[in-house]
XYZ file of C-alpha atoms in Angstrom:
491
model
C 91.558 74.879 106.695
C 94.776 72.875 106.424
C 95.114 69.952 108.836
C 97.019 70.945 111.967
C 100.741 70.193 111.879
C 103.960 71.631 113.278
C 105.719 72.350 109.992
C 107.563 75.682 109.991
C 109.294 77.345 107.076
C 111.687 80.229 107.640
C 108.998 82.630 106.408
C 106.421 81.219 108.835
C 108.932 81.368 111.696
C 109.709 85.051 111.087
C 106.019 85.886 110.762
C 105.381 84.100 114.041
C 108.028 86.187 115.798
C 106.281 89.320 114.565
C 102.751 88.166 115.415
C 101.528 84.711 116.436
C 98.138 85.374 114.884
C 99.853 86.212 111.590
C 101.585 82.819 111.697
C 98.305 81.011 112.374
C 96.381 82.827 109.634
C 99.150 82.371 107.068
C 99.319 78.646 107.770
C 95.646 77.774 108.069
C 93.607 80.611 106.517
C 95.591 81.894 103.517
C 92.302 82.644 101.729
C 91.768 85.580 104.120
C 94.944 87.256 102.894
C 94.619 90.526 100.977
C 96.324 90.940 97.641
C 99.869 92.257 97.873
C 100.091 96.011 97.480
C 102.112 97.308 94.558
C 104.672 98.607 97.054
C 105.030 95.151 98.625
C 105.392 93.594 95.166
C 108.109 96.121 94.322
C 109.981 95.305 97.549
C 109.758 91.599 96.709
C 110.997 92.245 93.160
C 113.914 94.322 94.467
C 114.891 91.547 96.871
C 115.015 89.028 94.030
C 117.139 91.307 91.840
C 119.616 91.999 94.655
C 119.830 88.300 95.520
C 120.651 87.348 91.928
C 123.335 90.033 91.720
C 124.949 88.959 95.008
C 125.474 85.473 93.594
C 128.197 86.938 91.402
C 130.277 87.185 94.586
C 130.422 83.383 94.463
C 131.023 82.190 90.878
C 130.117 78.800 89.485
C 127.384 78.201 92.040
C 124.598 75.671 91.622
C 120.965 76.608 92.353
C 118.425 74.341 94.035
C 115.152 74.534 92.035
C 112.261 75.894 94.106
C 109.600 74.079 92.079
C 110.612 70.700 93.499
C 109.094 69.164 96.628
C 110.723 70.024 99.948
C 112.172 66.534 100.318
C 113.529 66.686 96.761
C 115.118 70.114 97.357
C 116.803 68.781 100.494
C 117.962 65.671 98.639
C 119.480 67.684 95.773
C 121.286 69.899 98.298
C 122.723 66.859 100.067
C 123.914 65.410 96.747
C 125.675 68.649 95.739
C 127.452 68.794 99.104
C 128.682 65.217 98.634
C 129.855 66.089 95.105
C 132.070 68.814 96.556
C 130.176 71.786 95.106
C 131.494 74.838 96.977
C 128.772 77.410 96.196
C 125.108 76.438 96.475
C 122.280 78.925 95.937
C 119.001 78.358 97.829
C 120.540 75.403 99.665
C 117.591 73.584 101.274
C 117.460 71.779 104.615
C 114.733 70.095 106.657
C 115.118 69.260 110.356
C 112.376 68.356 112.822
C 109.638 69.833 110.566
C 111.561 73.093 110.083
C 112.487 73.959 106.502
C 114.964 76.665 105.474
C 116.533 77.806 102.229
C 119.906 79.564 102.477
C 120.589 82.305 99.928
C 124.221 81.298 99.520
C 125.998 78.349 101.135
C 129.761 78.615 100.603
C 132.496 76.119 101.448
C 135.245 78.223 103.023
C 138.743 77.242 104.091
C 137.620 76.301 107.614
C 134.146 74.953 106.844
C 130.744 75.952 105.544
C 129.592 79.588 105.584
C 126.051 80.987 105.423
C 125.443 84.209 103.459
C 122.023 85.831 103.776
C 121.409 88.580 101.190
C 119.217 91.598 101.971
C 118.329 94.639 99.867
C 118.509 96.972 102.890
C 121.479 99.264 103.553
C 121.950 98.125 107.148
C 121.315 95.241 109.518
C 117.833 94.981 111.024
C 116.734 93.046 114.103
C 114.851 90.392 112.111
C 117.954 89.629 110.019
C 119.689 88.110 113.037
C 116.752 85.795 113.748
C 116.660 84.880 110.048
C 120.263 83.643 109.954
C 120.122 82.215 113.483
C 117.288 79.896 112.427
C 119.252 78.830 109.350
C 122.268 78.039 111.522
C 120.080 76.032 113.912
C 118.659 73.863 111.125
C 121.896 73.392 109.175
C 123.862 72.522 112.310
C 121.267 69.941 113.328
C 121.418 68.506 109.814
C 125.086 67.759 110.485
C 126.764 70.618 108.633
C 129.885 72.156 110.144
C 128.973 75.856 109.963
C 131.954 78.056 110.809
C 130.779 81.503 109.701
C 127.478 83.334 109.238
C 127.320 86.552 107.218
C 124.703 89.139 106.360
C 125.232 90.644 102.905
C 123.549 94.028 102.469
C 123.757 97.034 100.164
C 126.592 99.531 100.697
C 124.872 102.916 100.724
C 128.177 104.749 100.067
C 128.873 102.988 96.769
C 128.646 105.219 93.680
C 128.407 103.640 90.289
C 130.733 104.543 87.428
C 130.593 102.153 84.493
C 129.819 98.507 85.201
C 128.552 97.568 88.663
C 131.461 96.627 90.963
C 129.912 93.773 92.906
C 132.510 93.715 95.698
C 131.925 97.422 96.364
C 128.128 97.335 96.033
C 127.754 94.886 98.925
C 128.897 94.852 102.542
C 129.453 91.609 104.438
C 128.674 91.665 108.153
C 129.979 88.797 110.287
C 127.145 87.702 112.593
C 128.701 84.412 113.683
C 129.124 85.251 117.363
C 125.664 86.820 117.645
C 124.122 83.780 115.938
C 125.801 81.424 118.428
C 124.381 83.468 121.303
C 120.844 83.304 119.843
C 120.587 79.511 119.637
C 118.797 78.936 122.953
C 116.308 81.694 122.136
C 115.736 80.203 118.671
C 114.969 76.770 120.124
C 112.545 78.272 122.646
C 110.848 80.289 119.889
C 110.462 77.173 117.726
C 108.778 75.283 120.568
C 106.481 78.214 121.305
C 105.432 78.655 117.665
C 104.803 74.939 117.226
C 102.409 75.131 120.180
C 100.624 77.977 118.408
C 100.222 75.829 115.293
C 98.591 73.028 117.297
C 96.258 75.280 119.290
C 93.384 77.672 118.631
C 93.745 80.961 116.791
C 95.745 83.303 119.073
C 93.933 86.327 120.469
C 96.296 89.150 119.512
C 95.206 92.769 119.816
C 95.824 95.111 116.920
C 98.989 97.189 117.226
C 102.080 98.530 115.516
C 102.836 95.074 114.126
C 99.802 95.472 111.838
C 101.196 98.488 109.993
C 104.964 98.259 110.451
C 106.790 98.840 107.121
C 103.566 98.189 105.197
C 100.091 96.942 106.179
C 99.806 93.273 107.149
C 98.132 91.108 104.506
C 95.501 90.075 107.076
C 94.761 93.607 108.310
C 91.232 93.711 106.873
C 90.371 90.484 108.746
C 91.841 91.502 112.096
C 90.555 95.095 111.845
C 87.031 94.331 110.617
C 85.539 95.736 113.825
C 87.589 98.956 113.757
C 85.461 101.895 112.540
C 86.656 104.253 109.820
C 88.082 107.546 111.166
C 88.808 105.930 114.524
C 92.133 106.533 116.283
C 93.808 103.297 115.061
C 92.869 104.080 111.436
C 94.172 107.647 111.551
C 97.573 108.557 110.137
C 98.605 110.830 112.986
C 102.304 110.575 113.801
C 102.158 112.983 116.724
C 99.868 110.608 118.647
C 102.730 108.387 119.744
C 100.776 105.635 121.513
C 97.547 105.481 119.519
C 97.202 101.733 120.059
C 97.735 102.203 123.773
C 94.890 104.731 123.772
C 92.724 102.279 121.854
C 93.439 99.545 124.405
C 92.431 101.983 127.156
C 89.044 102.360 125.473
C 89.518 105.531 123.427
C 88.132 105.058 119.920
C 87.810 108.617 118.571
C 89.797 111.840 118.973
C 86.838 113.663 120.524
C 87.004 111.244 123.474
C 90.478 112.484 124.471
C 91.196 115.046 127.187
C 93.714 117.615 125.863
C 94.912 118.275 129.425
C 96.553 114.830 129.396
C 98.848 115.950 126.562
C 101.530 118.589 126.096
C 102.820 120.819 123.295
C 101.542 120.281 119.765
C 99.430 117.186 120.560
C 97.512 119.223 123.136
C 96.945 122.016 120.603
C 95.833 119.591 117.875
C 93.298 117.891 120.157
C 91.940 121.229 121.428
C 91.572 122.480 117.861
C 89.785 119.277 116.860
C 87.372 119.413 119.808
C 86.597 123.115 119.310
C 86.556 122.886 115.467
C 89.099 125.703 115.561
C 90.894 127.455 112.691
C 94.104 129.281 113.606
C 95.009 132.275 111.432
C 98.116 134.440 111.847
C 97.650 137.098 109.164
C 101.009 138.737 109.870
C 102.848 135.450 109.338
C 100.995 134.769 106.085
C 101.599 138.335 104.850
C 105.313 138.001 105.586
C 105.423 134.800 103.570
C 103.468 136.245 100.630
C 105.710 139.337 100.622
C 108.708 137.037 100.123
C 107.262 135.920 96.761
C 107.547 137.727 93.417
C 106.561 137.374 89.779
C 107.052 135.452 87.638
C 106.069 132.610 89.942
C 107.166 129.107 88.924
C 105.455 126.276 90.812
C 107.703 123.219 90.595
C 107.349 119.600 91.669
C 109.642 116.631 90.984
C 108.765 112.954 91.070
C 111.624 110.541 91.714
C 112.383 106.854 91.879
C 114.895 104.844 93.891
C 116.728 101.632 93.114
C 118.753 99.365 95.386
C 121.092 98.721 92.451
C 122.347 102.073 91.078
C 120.960 102.211 87.523
C 123.115 105.010 86.065
C 126.586 106.514 86.333
C 127.015 108.796 89.319
C 124.156 107.256 91.311
C 124.167 105.554 94.699
C 121.835 102.868 96.061
C 118.389 104.287 96.822
C 119.350 107.747 95.563
C 116.363 109.884 94.581
C 116.514 110.080 90.766
C 114.107 112.559 89.136
C 112.090 111.209 86.224
C 109.296 113.779 86.042
C 108.439 117.366 86.806
C 105.389 119.569 86.584
C 105.811 123.326 86.177
C 103.064 125.934 86.433
C 104.152 129.471 85.579
C 102.260 132.631 86.555
C 104.076 135.480 84.736
C 102.306 138.341 86.552
C 99.499 139.045 88.996
C 96.834 138.966 86.304
C 98.826 136.913 83.818
C 97.739 133.701 82.146
C 98.725 130.530 83.987
C 100.887 128.268 81.828
C 101.817 124.624 82.330
C 104.666 122.468 81.078
C 105.970 119.075 82.101
C 108.545 116.374 81.581
C 108.089 112.615 81.934
C 110.933 110.286 80.985
C 110.615 107.161 78.919
C 111.386 104.067 81.017
C 114.847 102.549 80.815
C 116.841 105.701 80.057
C 118.852 107.997 82.307
C 116.432 110.943 82.396
C 118.533 113.482 84.274
C 120.235 115.433 81.471
C 117.099 115.666 79.362
C 115.049 116.667 82.406
C 117.333 119.480 83.566
C 117.883 120.824 80.042
C 114.129 121.060 79.488
C 113.524 122.635 82.894
C 116.226 125.279 82.376
C 114.725 126.155 78.992
C 111.199 126.481 80.370
C 111.645 128.219 83.700
C 111.783 132.034 83.332
C 114.931 133.813 84.441
C 114.864 135.096 88.030
C 111.575 133.327 88.779
C 110.308 132.880 92.291
C 110.405 129.077 92.373
C 107.672 127.836 94.690
C 107.891 124.263 95.952
C 106.290 122.260 98.739
C 108.954 120.879 101.080
C 111.998 122.797 99.881
C 114.471 120.287 101.321
C 113.413 117.637 98.797
C 113.536 119.800 95.653
C 116.745 121.483 96.828
C 118.374 118.062 97.189
C 117.351 117.021 93.666
C 118.625 120.273 92.156
C 121.892 120.084 94.106
C 122.527 116.551 92.820
C 121.877 117.726 89.254
C 124.229 120.699 89.616
C 127.006 118.374 90.793
C 126.366 115.914 87.973
C 126.255 118.587 85.250
C 128.782 121.334 86.057
C 127.965 123.060 82.754
C 124.490 123.853 84.174
C 125.629 124.600 87.715
C 125.283 128.387 87.569
C 121.713 128.273 86.248
C 120.691 125.551 88.695
C 122.192 127.493 91.603
C 120.065 130.488 90.591
C 116.952 128.314 90.848
C 118.073 127.013 94.247
C 118.676 130.583 95.443
C 115.140 131.529 94.398
C 113.360 128.599 96.061
C 110.465 129.447 98.367
C 108.800 126.784 100.495
C 104.998 126.908 100.445
C 104.974 124.506 103.386
C 106.379 127.223 105.657
C 103.171 129.047 106.735
C 101.524 125.711 107.539
C 104.549 124.303 109.320
C 104.709 127.485 111.443
C 100.943 127.190 112.137
C 100.281 130.597 110.554
C 97.312 128.727 109.175
C 95.955 125.648 110.898
C 92.585 123.989 110.342
C 91.292 121.432 112.811
C 90.748 118.956 109.953
C 94.503 118.956 109.249
C 94.936 116.677 112.294
C 98.456 117.899 112.981
C 99.719 117.358 109.436
C 101.042 120.053 107.101
C 101.412 117.763 104.080
C 100.337 119.148 100.711
C 97.443 116.681 100.480
C 96.117 117.631 103.920
C 96.380 121.367 103.194
C 94.623 120.905 99.845
C 91.769 119.067 101.573
C 90.947 122.083 103.760
C 91.982 125.123 101.683
C 91.016 123.920 98.205
C 88.613 121.003 98.776
C 87.415 121.146 95.171
C 90.764 119.605 94.209
C 90.786 115.933 95.108
C 93.515 113.324 94.878
C 91.068 110.538 95.712
C 89.767 110.274 92.144
C 93.265 109.766 90.716
C 94.888 106.414 89.936
C 98.077 107.741 91.578
C 97.519 109.651 94.821
C 100.968 110.129 96.371
C 104.678 110.160 95.596
C 105.173 106.555 96.681
C 102.522 105.375 94.226
C 104.144 107.509 91.513
C 107.519 105.864 92.150
C 106.050 102.362 91.963
C 104.084 103.245 88.809
C 107.183 104.519 87.016
C 109.123 101.391 87.943
C 106.217 99.282 86.649
C 106.713 100.910 83.257
C 110.061 99.093 82.989
C 108.237 95.788 83.133
C 105.080 96.743 81.213
C 104.531 94.475 78.220
C 101.973 96.405 76.175
C 101.919 99.983 74.784
C 98.390 100.508 76.144
C 99.592 99.642 79.649
C 102.495 102.106 79.375
C 100.175 104.834 78.037
C 97.786 104.332 80.955
C 100.600 104.656 83.498
C 101.976 107.765 81.752
C 98.564 109.434 81.810
C 98.154 108.670 85.523
C 101.614 110.071 86.323
C 100.946 113.254 84.346
C 97.580 113.807 86.053
C 99.081 113.349 89.519
C 102.086 115.618 89.067
C 99.907 118.282 87.377
C 97.617 118.345 90.400
C 100.560 118.820 92.771
C 101.694 122.073 91.148
C 98.185 123.304 90.323
C 97.276 122.769 93.987
C 100.194 125.015 94.966
C 98.879 127.735 92.644
C 95.457 127.514 94.283
C 96.903 127.502 97.804
C 98.753 130.768 97.129
C 95.495 132.254 95.812
C 93.651 131.177 98.963
C 96.368 132.582 101.225
C 96.100 135.897 99.387
C 92.337 135.931 100.027
C 92.843 135.202 103.737
C 94.895 138.363 104.314
C 92.784 140.784 102.249
């Protein structure tokens, strides 16, 4: 363990605001940290890319090297300020054992200005504390800070041609709010320094452990939490699951359904009674809305903070893959086709041309979560007006396989209140398992595709492609099997 000291970086400060135990573990027990998830790595990578792009708002800036010692970084920053450099990237300051690096320090007409760059499309609560700490340190280092800005992505920007930097970013003036936070910042600093000099804080598990993505110390703090217990369950309808845990409830079968209302009450009753709900009339009505040929369709998409292609916005869902199972008639032979783009190209034209060639005319197009696929198809019809009529026919023929499960025409107690495709597959077609796949959900598929951009070896790219194809295939094949099982239920 590192020798106790009161040194705080900006990262440590923000972690301490979230959870004092997280601060303590990060500082003194970094060996207990789990490896970053691929999603967390992708978020970190995105932040770096956005930060580099935002620097173009301030030309001819000088960057402080991060591989120098803290005292050297601070010294270089001080020298550049004395030289009259007006734009400094990663400007570094140390005051009273608190170290901060400012994304962009700009010399404005009235004085120095802080610009903190974020890859989000709006201001978040932690952003204010981030810049307020920077202001506190820089001011105490003797800098005359007149303005403090948050620079974030403009979600309304649409790319045509080269990226227009001024339009891609929004600048939010937080100066007044930062001034108002200074007393709170000083109190927080004193409190967190006490934490660093004391024993490991006793902090109960809670939302802070899983907010945005799991904490890197979750396995350490949760080592006494049993699998399949309430805290470990992904059950959104149980609003205060950590409150229940603190009251002594560890498993769902310990809950009294009479203490709940609406759907939560029904889900708990079904779980306790091992109940299966079946509304044959509802399922029959849904099945009667289908016709042959049936085309089972699933898209995979990726998002980028920086719009990669013409006609795209920040974080727009861009399709790069589809899987298509076609059942031409009741006793016909099931056929499969697919598309998976090569990394680095705009896949949309090639994808929609191939889909329109492969999907039979007037097919019943079965999807899971119609809103998502409808949105993708609508975007494509707007981008390619020459295909609009054919795409609109597909949209008109969409049928949502989620519907009978969302309406509770079929509900199995093991679904635990979820009607996701994976949860339905686990109870209706348990022989199909996502657990054996390298990629098990859409988020993992998105990260895997983006990894292909940075893959260095053909074997690595081939492995990712195979994993993506296996995952997307299972999505549409699962839909085929679910329809078959629904048909059996109403016979």
